[in-house]
CSV table of C-alpha atoms in Angstrom, one decimal:
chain,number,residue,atom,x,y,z
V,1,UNK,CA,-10.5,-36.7,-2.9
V,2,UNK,CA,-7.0,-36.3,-4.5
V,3,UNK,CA,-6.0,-32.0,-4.2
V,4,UNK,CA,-4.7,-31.0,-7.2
V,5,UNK,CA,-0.9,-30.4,-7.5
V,6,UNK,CA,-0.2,-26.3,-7.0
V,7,UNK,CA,2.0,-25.0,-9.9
V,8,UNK,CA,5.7,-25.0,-8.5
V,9,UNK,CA,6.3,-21.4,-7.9
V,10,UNK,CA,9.3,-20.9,-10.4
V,11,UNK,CA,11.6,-18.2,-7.9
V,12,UNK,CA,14.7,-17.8,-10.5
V,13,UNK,CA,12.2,-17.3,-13.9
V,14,UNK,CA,11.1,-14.6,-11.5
V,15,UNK,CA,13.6,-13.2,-10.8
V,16,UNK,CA,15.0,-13.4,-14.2
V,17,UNK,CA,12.4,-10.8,-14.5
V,18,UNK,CA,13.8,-8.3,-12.6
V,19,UNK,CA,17.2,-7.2,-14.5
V,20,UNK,CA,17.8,-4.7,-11.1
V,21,UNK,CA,18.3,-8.1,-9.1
V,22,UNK,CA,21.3,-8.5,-11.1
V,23,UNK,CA,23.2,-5.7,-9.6
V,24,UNK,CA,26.3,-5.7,-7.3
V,25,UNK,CA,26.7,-3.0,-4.3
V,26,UNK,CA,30.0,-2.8,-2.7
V,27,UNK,CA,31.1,-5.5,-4.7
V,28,UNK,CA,28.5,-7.7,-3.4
V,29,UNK,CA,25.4,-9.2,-4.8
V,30,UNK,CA,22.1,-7.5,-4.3
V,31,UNK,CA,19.7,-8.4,-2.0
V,32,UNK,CA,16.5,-6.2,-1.8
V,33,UNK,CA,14.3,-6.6,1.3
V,34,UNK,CA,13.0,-3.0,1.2
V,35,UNK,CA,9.7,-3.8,-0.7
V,36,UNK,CA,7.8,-2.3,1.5
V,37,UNK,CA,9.0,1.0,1.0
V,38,UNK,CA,8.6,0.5,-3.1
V,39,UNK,CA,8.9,-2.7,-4.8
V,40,UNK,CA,11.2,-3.5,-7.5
V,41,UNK,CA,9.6,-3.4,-11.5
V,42,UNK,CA,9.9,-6.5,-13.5
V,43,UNK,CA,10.5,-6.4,-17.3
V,44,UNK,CA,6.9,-6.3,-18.4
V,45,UNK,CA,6.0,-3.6,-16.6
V,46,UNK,CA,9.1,-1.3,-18.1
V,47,UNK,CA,8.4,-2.7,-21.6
V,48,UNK,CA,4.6,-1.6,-21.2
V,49,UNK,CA,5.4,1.9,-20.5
V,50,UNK,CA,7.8,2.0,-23.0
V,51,UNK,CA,5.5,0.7,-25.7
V,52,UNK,CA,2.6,3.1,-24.5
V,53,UNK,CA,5.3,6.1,-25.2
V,54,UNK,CA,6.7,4.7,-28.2
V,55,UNK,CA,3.9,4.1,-30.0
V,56,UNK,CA,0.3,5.4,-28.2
V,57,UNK,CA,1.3,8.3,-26.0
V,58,UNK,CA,-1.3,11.4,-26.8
V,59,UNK,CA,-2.9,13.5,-24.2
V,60,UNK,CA,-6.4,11.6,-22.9
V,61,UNK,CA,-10.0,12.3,-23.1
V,62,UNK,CA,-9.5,15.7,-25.5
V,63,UNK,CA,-8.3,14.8,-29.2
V,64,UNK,CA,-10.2,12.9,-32.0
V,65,UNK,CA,-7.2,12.3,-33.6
V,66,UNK,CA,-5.7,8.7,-33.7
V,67,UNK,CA,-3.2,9.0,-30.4
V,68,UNK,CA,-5.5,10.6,-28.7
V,69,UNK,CA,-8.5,8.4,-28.9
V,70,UNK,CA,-5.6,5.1,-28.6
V,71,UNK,CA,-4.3,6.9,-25.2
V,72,UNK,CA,-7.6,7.3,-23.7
V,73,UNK,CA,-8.6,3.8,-24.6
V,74,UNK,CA,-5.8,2.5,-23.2
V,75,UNK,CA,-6.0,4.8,-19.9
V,76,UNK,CA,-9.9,3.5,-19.9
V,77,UNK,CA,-8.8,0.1,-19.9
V,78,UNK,CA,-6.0,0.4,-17.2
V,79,UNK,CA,-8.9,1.8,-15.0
V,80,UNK,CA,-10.9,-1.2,-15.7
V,81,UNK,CA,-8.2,-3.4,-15.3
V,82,UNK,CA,-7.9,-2.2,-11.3
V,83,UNK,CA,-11.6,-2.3,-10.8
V,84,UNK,CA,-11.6,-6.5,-11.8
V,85,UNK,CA,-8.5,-6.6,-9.9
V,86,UNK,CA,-10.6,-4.9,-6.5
V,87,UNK,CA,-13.6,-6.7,-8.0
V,88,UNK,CA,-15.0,-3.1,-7.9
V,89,UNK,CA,-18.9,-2.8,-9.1
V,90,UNK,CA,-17.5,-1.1,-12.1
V,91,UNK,CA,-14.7,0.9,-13.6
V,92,UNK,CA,-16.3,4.4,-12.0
V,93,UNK,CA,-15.4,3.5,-9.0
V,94,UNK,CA,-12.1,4.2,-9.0
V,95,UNK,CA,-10.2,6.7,-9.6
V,96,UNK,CA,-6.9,7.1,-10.1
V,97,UNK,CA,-4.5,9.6,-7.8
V,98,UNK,CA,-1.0,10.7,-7.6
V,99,UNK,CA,-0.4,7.5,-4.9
V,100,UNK,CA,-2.0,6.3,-1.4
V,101,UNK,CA,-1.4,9.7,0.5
V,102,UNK,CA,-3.0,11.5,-2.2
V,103,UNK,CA,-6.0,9.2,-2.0
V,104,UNK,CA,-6.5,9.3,1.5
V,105,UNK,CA,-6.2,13.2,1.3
V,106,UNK,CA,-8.8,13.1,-1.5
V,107,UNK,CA,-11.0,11.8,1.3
V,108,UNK,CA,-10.4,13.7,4.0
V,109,UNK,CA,-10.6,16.9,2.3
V,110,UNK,CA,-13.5,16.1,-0.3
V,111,UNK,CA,-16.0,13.3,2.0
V,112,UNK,CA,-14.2,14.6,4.8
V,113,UNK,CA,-14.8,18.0,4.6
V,114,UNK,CA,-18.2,17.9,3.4
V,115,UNK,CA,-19.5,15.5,6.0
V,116,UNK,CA,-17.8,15.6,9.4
V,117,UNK,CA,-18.2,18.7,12.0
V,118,UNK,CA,-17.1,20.0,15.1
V,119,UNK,CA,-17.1,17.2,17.7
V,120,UNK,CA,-18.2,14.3,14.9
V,121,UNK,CA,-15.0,11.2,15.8
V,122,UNK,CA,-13.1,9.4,13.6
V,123,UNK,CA,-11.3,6.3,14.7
V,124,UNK,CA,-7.3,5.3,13.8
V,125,UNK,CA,-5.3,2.9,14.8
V,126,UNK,CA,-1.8,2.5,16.5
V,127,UNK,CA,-0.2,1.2,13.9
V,128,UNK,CA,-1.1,3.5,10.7
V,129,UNK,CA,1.4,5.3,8.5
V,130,UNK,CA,1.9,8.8,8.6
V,131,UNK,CA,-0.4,9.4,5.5
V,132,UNK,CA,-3.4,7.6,7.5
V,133,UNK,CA,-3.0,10.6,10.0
V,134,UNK,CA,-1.6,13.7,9.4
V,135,UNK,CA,-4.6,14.4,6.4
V,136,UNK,CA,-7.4,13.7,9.7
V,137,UNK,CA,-4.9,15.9,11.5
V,138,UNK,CA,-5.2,18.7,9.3
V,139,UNK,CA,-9.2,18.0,9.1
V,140,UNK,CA,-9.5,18.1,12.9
V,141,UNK,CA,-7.8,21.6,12.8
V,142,UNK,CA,-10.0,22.9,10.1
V,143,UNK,CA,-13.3,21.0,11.4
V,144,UNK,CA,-12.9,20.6,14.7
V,145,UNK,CA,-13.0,16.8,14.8
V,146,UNK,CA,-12.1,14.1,17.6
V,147,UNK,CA,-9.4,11.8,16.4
V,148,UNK,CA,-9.6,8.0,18.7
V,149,UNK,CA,-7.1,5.5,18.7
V,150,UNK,CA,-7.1,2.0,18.4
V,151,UNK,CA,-4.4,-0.1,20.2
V,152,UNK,CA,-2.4,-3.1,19.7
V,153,UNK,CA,-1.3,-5.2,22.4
V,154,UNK,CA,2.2,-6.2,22.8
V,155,UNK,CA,3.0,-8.7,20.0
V,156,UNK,CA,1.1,-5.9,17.6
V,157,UNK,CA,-1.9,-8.0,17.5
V,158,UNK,CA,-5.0,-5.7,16.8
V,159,UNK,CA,-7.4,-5.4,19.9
V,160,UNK,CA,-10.7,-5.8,18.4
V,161,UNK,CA,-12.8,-5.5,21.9
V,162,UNK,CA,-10.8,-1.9,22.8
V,163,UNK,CA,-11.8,-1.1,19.2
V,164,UNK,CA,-15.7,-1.8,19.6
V,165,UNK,CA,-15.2,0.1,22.8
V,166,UNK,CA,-14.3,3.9,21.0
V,167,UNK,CA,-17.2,3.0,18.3
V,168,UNK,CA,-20.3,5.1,19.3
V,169,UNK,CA,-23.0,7.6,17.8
V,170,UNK,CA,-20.3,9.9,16.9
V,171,UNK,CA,-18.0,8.0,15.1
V,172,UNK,CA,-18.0,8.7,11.5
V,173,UNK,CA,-15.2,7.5,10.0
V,174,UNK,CA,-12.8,4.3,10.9
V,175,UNK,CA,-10.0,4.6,8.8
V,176,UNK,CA,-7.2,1.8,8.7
V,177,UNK,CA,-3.7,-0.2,7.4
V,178,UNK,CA,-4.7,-3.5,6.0
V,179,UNK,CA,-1.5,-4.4,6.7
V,180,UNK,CA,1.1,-2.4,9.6
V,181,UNK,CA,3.6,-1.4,6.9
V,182,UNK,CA,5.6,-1.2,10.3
V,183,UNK,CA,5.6,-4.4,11.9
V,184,UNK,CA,3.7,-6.7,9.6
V,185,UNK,CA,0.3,-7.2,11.4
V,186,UNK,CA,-2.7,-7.9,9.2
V,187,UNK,CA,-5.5,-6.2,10.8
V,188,UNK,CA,-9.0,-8.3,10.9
V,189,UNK,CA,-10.6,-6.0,8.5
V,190,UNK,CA,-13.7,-8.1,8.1
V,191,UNK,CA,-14.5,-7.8,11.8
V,192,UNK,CA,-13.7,-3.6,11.6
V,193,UNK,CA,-15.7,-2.9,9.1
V,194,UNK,CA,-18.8,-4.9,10.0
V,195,UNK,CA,-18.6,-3.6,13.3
V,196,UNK,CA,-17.9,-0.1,11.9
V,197,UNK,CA,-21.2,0.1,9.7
V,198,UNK,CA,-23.2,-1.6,12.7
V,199,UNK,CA,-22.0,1.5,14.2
V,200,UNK,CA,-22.9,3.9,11.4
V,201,UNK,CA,-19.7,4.9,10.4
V,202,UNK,CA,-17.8,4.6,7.3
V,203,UNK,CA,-14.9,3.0,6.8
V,204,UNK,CA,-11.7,3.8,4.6
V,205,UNK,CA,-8.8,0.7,4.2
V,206,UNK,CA,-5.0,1.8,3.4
V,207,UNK,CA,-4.4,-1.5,1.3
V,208,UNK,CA,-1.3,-0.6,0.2
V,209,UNK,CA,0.7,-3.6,2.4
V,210,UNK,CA,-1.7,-5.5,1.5
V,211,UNK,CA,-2.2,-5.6,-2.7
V,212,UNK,CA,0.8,-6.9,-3.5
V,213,UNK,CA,0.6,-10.2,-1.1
V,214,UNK,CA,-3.0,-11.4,-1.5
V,215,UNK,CA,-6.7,-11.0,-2.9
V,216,UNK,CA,-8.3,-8.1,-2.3
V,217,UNK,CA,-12.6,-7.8,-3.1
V,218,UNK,CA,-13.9,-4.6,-2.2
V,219,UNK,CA,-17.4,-5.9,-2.8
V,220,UNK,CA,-16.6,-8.9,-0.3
V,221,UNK,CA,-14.7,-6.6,2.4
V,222,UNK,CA,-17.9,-4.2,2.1
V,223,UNK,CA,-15.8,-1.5,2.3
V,224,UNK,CA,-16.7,2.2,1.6
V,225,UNK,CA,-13.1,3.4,0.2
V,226,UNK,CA,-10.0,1.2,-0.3
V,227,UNK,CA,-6.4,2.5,-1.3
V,228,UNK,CA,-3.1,1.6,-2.7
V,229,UNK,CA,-0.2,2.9,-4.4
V,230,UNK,CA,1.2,1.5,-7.7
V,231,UNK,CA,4.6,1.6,-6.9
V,232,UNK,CA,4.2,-1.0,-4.0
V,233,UNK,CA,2.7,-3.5,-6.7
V,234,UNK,CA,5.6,-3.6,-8.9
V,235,UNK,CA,4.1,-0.6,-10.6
V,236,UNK,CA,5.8,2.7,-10.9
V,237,UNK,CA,5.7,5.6,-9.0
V,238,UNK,CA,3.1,8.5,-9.2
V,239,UNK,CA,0.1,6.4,-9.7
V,240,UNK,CA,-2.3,5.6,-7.1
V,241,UNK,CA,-5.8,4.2,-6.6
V,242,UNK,CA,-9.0,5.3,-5.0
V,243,UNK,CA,-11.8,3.0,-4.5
V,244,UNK,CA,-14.9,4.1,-3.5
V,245,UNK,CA,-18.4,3.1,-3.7
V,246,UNK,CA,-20.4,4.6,-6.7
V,247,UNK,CA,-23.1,6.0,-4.3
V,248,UNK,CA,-20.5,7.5,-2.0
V,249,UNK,CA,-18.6,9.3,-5.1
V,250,UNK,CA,-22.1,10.6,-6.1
V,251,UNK,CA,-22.1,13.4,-3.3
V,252,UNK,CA,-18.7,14.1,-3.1
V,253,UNK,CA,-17.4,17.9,-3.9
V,254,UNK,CA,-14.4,18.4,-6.3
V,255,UNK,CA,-11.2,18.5,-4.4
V,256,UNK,CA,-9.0,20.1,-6.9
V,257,UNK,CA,-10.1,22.3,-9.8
V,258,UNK,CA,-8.7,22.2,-13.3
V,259,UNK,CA,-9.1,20.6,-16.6
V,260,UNK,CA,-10.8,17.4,-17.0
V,261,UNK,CA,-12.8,17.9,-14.3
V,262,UNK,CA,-15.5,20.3,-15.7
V,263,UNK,CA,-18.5,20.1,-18.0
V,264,UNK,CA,-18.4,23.6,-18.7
V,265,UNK,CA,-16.3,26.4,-17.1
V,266,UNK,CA,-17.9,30.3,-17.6
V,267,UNK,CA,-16.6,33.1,-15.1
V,268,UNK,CA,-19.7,33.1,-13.1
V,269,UNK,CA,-20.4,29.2,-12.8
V,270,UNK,CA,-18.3,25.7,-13.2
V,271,UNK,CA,-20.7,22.7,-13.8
V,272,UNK,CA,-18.2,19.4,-12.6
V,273,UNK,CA,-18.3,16.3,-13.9
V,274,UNK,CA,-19.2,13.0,-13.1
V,275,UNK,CA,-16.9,10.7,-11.1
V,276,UNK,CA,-14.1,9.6,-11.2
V,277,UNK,CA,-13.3,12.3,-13.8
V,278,UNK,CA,-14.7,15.0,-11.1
V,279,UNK,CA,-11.4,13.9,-9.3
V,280,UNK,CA,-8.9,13.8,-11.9
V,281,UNK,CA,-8.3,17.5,-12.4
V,282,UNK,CA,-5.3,17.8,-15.1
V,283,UNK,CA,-3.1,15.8,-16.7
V,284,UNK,CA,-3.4,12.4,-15.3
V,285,UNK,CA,0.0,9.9,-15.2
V,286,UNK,CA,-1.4,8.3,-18.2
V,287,UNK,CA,2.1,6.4,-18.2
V,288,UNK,CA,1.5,5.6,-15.0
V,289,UNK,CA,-1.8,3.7,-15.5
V,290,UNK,CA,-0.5,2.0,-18.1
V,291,UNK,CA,2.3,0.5,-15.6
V,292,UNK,CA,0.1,-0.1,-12.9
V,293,UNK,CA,-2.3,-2.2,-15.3
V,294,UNK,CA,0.8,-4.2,-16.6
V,295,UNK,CA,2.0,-4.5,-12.8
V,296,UNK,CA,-1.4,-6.0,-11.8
V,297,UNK,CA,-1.2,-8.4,-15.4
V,298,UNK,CA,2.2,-9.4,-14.2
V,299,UNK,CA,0.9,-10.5,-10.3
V,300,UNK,CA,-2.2,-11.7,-10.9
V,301,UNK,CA,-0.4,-14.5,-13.4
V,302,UNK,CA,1.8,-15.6,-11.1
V,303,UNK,CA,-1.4,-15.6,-8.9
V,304,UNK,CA,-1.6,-13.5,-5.2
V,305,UNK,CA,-2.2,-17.1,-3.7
V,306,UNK,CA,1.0,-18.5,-4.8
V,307,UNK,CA,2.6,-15.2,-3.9
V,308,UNK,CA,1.2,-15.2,-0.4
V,309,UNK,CA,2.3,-18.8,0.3
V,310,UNK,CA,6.0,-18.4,-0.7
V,311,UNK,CA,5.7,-15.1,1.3
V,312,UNK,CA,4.3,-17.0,4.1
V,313,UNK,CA,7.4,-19.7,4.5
V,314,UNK,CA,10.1,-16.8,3.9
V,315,UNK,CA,8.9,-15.3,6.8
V,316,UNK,CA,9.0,-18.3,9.2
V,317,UNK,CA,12.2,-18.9,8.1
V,318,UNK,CA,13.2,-15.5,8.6
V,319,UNK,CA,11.9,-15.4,12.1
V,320,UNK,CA,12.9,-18.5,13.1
V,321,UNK,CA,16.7,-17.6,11.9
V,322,UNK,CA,16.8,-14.3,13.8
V,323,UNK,CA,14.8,-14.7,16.7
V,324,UNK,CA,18.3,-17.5,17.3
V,325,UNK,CA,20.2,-14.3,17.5
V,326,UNK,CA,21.7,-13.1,20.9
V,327,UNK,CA,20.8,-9.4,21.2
V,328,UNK,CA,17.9,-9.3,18.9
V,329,UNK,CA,14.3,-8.5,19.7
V,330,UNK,CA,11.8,-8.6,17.1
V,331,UNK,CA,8.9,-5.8,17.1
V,332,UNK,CA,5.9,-7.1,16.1
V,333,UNK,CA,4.6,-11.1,16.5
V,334,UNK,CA,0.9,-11.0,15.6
V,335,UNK,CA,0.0,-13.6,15.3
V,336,UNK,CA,-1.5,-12.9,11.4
V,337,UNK,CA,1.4,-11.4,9.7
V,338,UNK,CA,2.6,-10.2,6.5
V,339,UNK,CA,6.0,-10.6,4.9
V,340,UNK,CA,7.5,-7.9,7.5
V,341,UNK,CA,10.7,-8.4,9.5
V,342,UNK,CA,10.9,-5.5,12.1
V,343,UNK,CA,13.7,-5.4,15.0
V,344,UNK,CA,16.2,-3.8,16.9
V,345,UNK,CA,19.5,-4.4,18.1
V,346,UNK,CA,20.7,-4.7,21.5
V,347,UNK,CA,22.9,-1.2,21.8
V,348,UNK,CA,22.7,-0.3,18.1
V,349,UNK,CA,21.4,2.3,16.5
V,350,UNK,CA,19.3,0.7,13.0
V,351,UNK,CA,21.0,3.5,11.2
V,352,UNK,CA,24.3,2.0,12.0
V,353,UNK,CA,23.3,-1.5,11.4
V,354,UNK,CA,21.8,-0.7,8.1
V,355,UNK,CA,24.7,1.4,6.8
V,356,UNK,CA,26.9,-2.1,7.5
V,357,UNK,CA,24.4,-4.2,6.0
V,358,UNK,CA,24.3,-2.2,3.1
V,359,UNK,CA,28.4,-3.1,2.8
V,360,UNK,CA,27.5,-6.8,2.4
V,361,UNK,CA,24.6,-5.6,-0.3
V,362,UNK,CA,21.7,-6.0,2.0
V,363,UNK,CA,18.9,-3.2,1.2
V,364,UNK,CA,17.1,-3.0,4.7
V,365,UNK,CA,15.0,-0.1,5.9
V,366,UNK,CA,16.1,2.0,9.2
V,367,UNK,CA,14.0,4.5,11.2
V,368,UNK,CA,10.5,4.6,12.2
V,369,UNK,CA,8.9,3.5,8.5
V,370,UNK,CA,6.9,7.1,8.6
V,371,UNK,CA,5.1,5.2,11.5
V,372,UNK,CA,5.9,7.0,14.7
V,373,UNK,CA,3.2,6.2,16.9
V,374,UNK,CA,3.8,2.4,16.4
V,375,UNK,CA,7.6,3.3,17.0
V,376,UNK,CA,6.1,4.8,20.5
V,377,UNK,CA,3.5,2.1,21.3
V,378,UNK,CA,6.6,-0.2,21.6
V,379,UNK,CA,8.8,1.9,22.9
V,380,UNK,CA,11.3,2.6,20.4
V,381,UNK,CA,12.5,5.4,18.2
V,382,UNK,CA,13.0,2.9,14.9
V,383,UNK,CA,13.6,-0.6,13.3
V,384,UNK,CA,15.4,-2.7,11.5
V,385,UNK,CA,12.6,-3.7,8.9
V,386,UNK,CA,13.3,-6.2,6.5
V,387,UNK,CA,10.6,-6.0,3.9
V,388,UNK,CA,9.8,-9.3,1.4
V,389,UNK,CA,8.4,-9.6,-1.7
V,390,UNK,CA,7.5,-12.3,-4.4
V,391,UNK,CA,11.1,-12.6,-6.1
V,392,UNK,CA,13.2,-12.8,-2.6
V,393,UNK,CA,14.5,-16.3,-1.5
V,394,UNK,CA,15.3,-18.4,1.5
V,395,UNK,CA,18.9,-17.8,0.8
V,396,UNK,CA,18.7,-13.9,0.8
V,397,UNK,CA,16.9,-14.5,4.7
V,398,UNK,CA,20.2,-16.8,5.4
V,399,UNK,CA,22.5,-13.3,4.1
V,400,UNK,CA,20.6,-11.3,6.2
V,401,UNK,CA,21.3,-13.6,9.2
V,402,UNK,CA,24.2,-14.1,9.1
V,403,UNK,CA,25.0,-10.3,8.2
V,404,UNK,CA,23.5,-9.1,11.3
V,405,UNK,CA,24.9,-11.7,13.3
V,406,UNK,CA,28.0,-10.0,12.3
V,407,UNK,CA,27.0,-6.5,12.9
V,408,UNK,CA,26.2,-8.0,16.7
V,409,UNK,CA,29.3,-9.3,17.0
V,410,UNK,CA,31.4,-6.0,15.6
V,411,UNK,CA,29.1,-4.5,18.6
V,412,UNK,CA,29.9,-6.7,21.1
């Protein structure tokens, strides 16, 4: 049987999208491989916001008046709109944050708090962002908990078996990257969290690597709370996500109080509300949900599949082009990997390397990508990370080549 032809993934109408791709630095053109850190905001998503504020904005959830009831409708259906993008079970099951760090703390301090005592273990892996540990950190001084470690093994791939291994009776919690925003690897997730609730634990997935670069079903996954931020999903800044399973969200304590929160505050008692709302003390980023909705619109018609695939061959012919260079090792070589380009320089330090590629226009990232412990693991103190997402080309990977093949040689 014939396969149907794929639509040809148009790269310059998208980038035509993105006016910022437009710009020169030093003279040169721009060419942004630092999506990792916060990707880049096409049109739509700029024009959304802009309408919402020109012609919606109102406070949500308190006036009758016209704005009012348009802004909350809107902020309702930017909710929904994330829940079919998760394929949550419905829109109350997520709840919208201030980004990924503020969700995972949301956990820890709310679930976390609630449910884990003295001697009760969480697992982590090697590989997690800074926001993945330093919220269990600060549980484990307040409750007393164990914290275990997952490793990778020297090309970054996740060890499942040691994994299975720290799983016992006391294990509570796994919490984990999708995706290393550090070196790429795409942990099996699947595998984790069946093996986590075999073990009678819950498990929490950092998606925030991962949203912007494929398909993500929460109900499929199985997990019990799934995060990302909007900014990484060609969203803005400030808004963040919280999945979590209705039953889950049920028993869980307020973790800040305020407005919104509350169905009736007197000076003796508060009576909370429901979730999500019972998490969204204040004044939300109604702006904020309005981007991330249009962000997700944007994606999801280009299509995460098609997305993934032109991902996919940028980074083989990124690898393949610098793993040719003299004096260049590459950190991290799972072998499932996302659109991550981490490595260092034989004798330089990244910081030097990226302040010269920035001179030829080349956006890199430099340091330890707020993931020490992976920086450790391999023995390193930071990276060169080159970072792709959906409007970068094969000819921006050639740039990049050929720009560190001239920072090797100044070195040399």
């Amino acid at each position: 049987m014939a396969v149907p032809n794929r639509p040809v993934y148009d790269l310059n109408r998208i980038r035509r999208d993105f006016p910022i791709l437009d710009t020169r630095v030093h003279g040169r053109p721009l060419v942004y491989l630092d999506t990792a850190a916060s990707a880049q905001k096409p049109r739509a998503v700029v024009e959304a916001m802009a309408r919402f504020i020109e012609t919606d904005y109102a406070n949500v959830h308190r006036g009758v008046h016209a704005l009012g009831e348009r802004a909350t409708e809107a902020y309702e259906q930017a909710r929904g709109r994330v829940a079919r993008f998760l394929n949550a079970r419905s829109p109350g099951e997520i709840v919208f944050t201030a980004g990924a760090t503020a969700a995972i703390n949301l956990v820890a301090g709310s679930w976390g708090e609630a449910e884990l005592r003295a001697d009760d273990q969480i697992i982590l892996s090697v590989v997690e962002h800074h926001s993945n540990i330093v919220p269990w950190q600060l549980l484990r001084e307040r409750r007393g908990i164990e914290i275990l470690v997952a490793p990778v093994d020297d090309e970054g791939n996740f060890d499942i078996a040691a994994f299975g291994r720290l799983l016992g009776p006391s294990c509570k919690l796994v919490s984990v990257a999708h995706i290393s925003n550090a070196i790429g690897t795409v942990l099996p997730v699947g595998e984790i969290v069946r093996q986590a609730h075999a073990a009678g634990a819950k498990i929490l997935i950092d998606g925030c690597q991962a949203v912007p670069h494929q398909p993500v079903d929460v109900r499929a996954l199985d997990c019990d709370f799934y995060t990302f931020a909007g900014h990484k999903l060609y969203g803005p800044t400030g808004i963040g996500v919280l999945y979590a399973r209705s039953e889950i969200l049920a028993t869980m304590p307020p973790w800040q109080g305020g407005g919104e929160m509350i169905r009736s505050v007197t000076f003796e008692r508060t009576e909370f509300a429901d979730p999500p709302a019972r998490f969204e003390a204040g004044t939300p980023n109604i702006v904020g949900a309005i981007g991330l909705a249009a962000a997700i619109d944007y994606v999801e018609k280009i299509g995460l599949g098609a997305i993934g695939r032109h991902e996919q061959a940028l980074l083989a012919h990124g690898t393949a082009l610098l793993s040719r260079l003299n004096g260049l090792r590459m950190i991290g070589t799972a072998r499932q990997k996302s659109g991550i380009l981490s490595f260092v320089l034989d004798g330089i330090h990244p910081h030097d390397a990226a302040t010269l590629l920035d001179r030829k226009g080349l956006a890199l990232r430099a340091g330890h990508h707020c993931a020490q412990p992976a920086m450790d693991r391999f023995g390193v103190a930071g990276t060169l990370r080159a970072s792709l997402g959906l409007y970068n080309s094969k000819d921006e990977l050639d740039a990049l080549a050929e720009g560190v093949a001239e920072v090797l040689r100044r070195f040399a």
